[in-house]
GROMACS .gro file of C-alpha atoms in nm:
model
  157
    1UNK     CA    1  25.215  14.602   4.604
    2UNK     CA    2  25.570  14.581   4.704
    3UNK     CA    3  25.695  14.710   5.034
    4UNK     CA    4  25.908  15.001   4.967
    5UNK     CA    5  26.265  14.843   4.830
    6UNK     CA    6  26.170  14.530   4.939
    7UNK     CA    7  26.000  14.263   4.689
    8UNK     CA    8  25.666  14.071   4.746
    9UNK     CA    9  25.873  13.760   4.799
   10UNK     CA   10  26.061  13.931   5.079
   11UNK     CA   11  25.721  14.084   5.231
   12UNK     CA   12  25.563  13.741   5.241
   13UNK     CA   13  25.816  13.545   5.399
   14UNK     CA   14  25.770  13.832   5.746
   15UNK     CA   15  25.436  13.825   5.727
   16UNK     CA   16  25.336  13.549   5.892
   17UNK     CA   17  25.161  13.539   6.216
   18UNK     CA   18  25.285  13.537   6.534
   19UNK     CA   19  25.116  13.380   6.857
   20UNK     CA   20  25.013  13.590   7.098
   21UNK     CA   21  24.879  13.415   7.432
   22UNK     CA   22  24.708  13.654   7.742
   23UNK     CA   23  24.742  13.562   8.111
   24UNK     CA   24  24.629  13.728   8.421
   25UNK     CA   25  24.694  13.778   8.795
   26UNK     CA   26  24.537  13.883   9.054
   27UNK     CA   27  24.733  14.013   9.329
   28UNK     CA   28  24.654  14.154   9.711
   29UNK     CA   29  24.866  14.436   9.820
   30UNK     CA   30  24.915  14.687  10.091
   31UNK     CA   31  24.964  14.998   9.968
   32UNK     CA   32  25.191  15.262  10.082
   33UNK     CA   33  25.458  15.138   9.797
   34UNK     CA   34  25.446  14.776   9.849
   35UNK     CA   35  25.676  14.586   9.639
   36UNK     CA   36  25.579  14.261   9.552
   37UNK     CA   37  25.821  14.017   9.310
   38UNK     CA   38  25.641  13.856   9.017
   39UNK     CA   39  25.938  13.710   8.856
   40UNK     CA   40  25.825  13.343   8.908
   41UNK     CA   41  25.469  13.409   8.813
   42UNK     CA   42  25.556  13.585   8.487
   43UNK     CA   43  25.836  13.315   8.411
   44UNK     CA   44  25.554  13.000   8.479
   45UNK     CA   45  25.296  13.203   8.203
   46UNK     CA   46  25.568  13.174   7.936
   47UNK     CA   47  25.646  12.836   8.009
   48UNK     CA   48  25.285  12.730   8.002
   49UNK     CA   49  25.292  12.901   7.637
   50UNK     CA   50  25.533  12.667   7.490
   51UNK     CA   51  25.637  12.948   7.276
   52UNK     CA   52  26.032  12.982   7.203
   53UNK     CA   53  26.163  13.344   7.134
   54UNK     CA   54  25.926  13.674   7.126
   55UNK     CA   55  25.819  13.942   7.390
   56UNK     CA   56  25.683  13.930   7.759
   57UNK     CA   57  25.451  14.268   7.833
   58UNK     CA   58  25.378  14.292   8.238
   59UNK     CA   59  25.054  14.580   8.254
   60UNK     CA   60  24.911  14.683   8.574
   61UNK     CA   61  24.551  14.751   8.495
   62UNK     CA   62  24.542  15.053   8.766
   63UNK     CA   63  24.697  15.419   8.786
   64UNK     CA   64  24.835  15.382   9.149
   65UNK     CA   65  25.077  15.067   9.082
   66UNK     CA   66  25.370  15.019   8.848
   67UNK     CA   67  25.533  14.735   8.719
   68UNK     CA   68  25.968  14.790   8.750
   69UNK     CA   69  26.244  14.607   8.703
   70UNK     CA   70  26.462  14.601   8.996
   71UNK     CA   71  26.787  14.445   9.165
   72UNK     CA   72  26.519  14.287   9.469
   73UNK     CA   73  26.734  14.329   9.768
   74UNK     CA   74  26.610  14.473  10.073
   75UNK     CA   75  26.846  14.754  10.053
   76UNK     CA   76  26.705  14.845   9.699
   77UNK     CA   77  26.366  14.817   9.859
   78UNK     CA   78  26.431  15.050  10.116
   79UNK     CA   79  26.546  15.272   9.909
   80UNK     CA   80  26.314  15.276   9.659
   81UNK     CA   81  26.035  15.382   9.925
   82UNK     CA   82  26.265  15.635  10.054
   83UNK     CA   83  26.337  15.749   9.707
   84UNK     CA   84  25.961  15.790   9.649
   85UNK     CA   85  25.842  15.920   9.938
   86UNK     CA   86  26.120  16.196   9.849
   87UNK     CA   87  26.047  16.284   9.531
   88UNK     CA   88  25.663  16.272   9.559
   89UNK     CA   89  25.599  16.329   9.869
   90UNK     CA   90  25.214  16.239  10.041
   91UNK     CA   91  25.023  16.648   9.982
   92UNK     CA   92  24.680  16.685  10.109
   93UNK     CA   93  24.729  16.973   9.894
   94UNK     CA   94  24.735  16.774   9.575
   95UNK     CA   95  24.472  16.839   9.344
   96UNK     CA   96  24.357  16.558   9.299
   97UNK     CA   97  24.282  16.536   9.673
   98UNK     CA   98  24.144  16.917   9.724
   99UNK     CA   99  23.923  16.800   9.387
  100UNK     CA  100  23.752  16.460   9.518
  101UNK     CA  101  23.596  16.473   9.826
  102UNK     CA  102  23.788  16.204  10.101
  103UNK     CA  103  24.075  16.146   9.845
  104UNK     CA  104  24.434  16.128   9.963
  105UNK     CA  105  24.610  15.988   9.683
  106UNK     CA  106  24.752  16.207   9.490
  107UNK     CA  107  25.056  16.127   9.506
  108UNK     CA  108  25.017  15.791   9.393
  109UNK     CA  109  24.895  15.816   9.109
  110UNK     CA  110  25.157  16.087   9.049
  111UNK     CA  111  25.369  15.792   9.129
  112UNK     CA  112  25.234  15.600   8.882
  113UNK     CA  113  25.267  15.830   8.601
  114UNK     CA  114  25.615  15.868   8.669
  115UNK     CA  115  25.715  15.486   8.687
  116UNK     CA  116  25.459  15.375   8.440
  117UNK     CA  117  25.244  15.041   8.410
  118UNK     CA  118  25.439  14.809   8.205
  119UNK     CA  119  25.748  14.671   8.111
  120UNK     CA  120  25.858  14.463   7.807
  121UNK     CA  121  26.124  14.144   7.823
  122UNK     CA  122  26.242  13.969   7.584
  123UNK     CA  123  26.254  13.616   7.561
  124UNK     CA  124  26.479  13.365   7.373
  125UNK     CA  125  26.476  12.936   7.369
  126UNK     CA  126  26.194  12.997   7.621
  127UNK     CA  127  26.342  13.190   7.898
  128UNK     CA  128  26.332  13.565   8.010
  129UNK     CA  129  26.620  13.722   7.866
  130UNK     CA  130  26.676  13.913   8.232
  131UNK     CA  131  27.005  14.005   8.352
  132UNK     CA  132  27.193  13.846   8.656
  133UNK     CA  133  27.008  14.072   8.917
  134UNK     CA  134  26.721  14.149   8.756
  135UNK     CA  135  26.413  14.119   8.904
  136UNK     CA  136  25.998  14.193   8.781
  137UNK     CA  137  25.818  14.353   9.040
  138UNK     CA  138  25.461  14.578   9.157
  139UNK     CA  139  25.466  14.867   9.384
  140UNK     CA  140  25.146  14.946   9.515
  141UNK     CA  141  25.172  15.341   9.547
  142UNK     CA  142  24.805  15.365   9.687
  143UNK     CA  143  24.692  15.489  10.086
  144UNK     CA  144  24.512  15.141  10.114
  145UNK     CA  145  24.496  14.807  10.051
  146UNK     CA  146  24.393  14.673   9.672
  147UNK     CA  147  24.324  14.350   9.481
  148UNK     CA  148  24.559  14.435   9.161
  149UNK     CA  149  24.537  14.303   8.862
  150UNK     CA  150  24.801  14.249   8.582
  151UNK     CA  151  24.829  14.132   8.219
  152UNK     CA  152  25.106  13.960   8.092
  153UNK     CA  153  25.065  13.968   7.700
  154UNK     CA  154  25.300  13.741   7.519
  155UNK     CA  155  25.395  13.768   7.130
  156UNK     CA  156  25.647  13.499   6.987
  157UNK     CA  157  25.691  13.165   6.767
   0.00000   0.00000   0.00000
């Protein structure tokens, strides 16, 4: 069956599959909104894909970290933290903490919600189609240190 005012000819020639390669990282981190750079990482798992043009996905596997693209300066750094530490502030009274007995992070994963755990990049002729200044990075949002995992999922030809 035809797509929709397209012709089988036309469906067949986009339907063909496109690679999709999975690499992981494991990363140690501090806590208390941390900001690690994983450009390089995430630019050596595309090249080892020898794939050309498609999509990059960065996922943080946990709901205390984000993954953010940034201008990574330590000015920006600073006030990132600052900007966090404003806006959702550390609350023993946080439900989450008042809920689960010797909690205290509440906030981060407050945090996390906001910022979320991924980001998506395209890529073209093998290379990261990032701006000038921009930047892939982790904040760790949690009270404590924490091995962190991430996912970088990429779909191309």
């Amino acid at each position: 069956m035809p797509l929709r005012g397209g012709s089988d000819e036309r469906f067949e020639r986009w339907s063909h599959k496109m690679a999709v390669k999975t690499v992981s990282l494991r990363l140690t981190m501090q806590g208390n909104t941390q900001i690690e750079n994983i450009t390089k990482s995430v630019v050596d798992a595309l090249a080892g894909t020898g794939l050309s043009a498609g999509i990059v996905t960065v996922f943080v596997k946990h709901t205390t970290a984000s993954v953010m693209i940034i201008e990574d300066e330590p000015g920006i750094r600073a006030d990132t933290v600052t900007f966090w530490d404003r806006a959702v502030p550390a609350d023993p009274a946080w439900q989450h903490n008042t809920r689960n007995a010797g909690e205290d992070n509440g906030h981060s994963h407050l945090r996390g919600q906001l910022q979320g755990p991924s980001v998506t990049i395209p890529f073209l002729d093998g290379a990261m189609l990032l701006g000038t200044w921009q930047q892939i990075v982790v904040v760790d949002f949690d009270t404590r240190s924490r091995t962190r995992e991430l996912i970088f999922q990429i779909m191309g030809e």
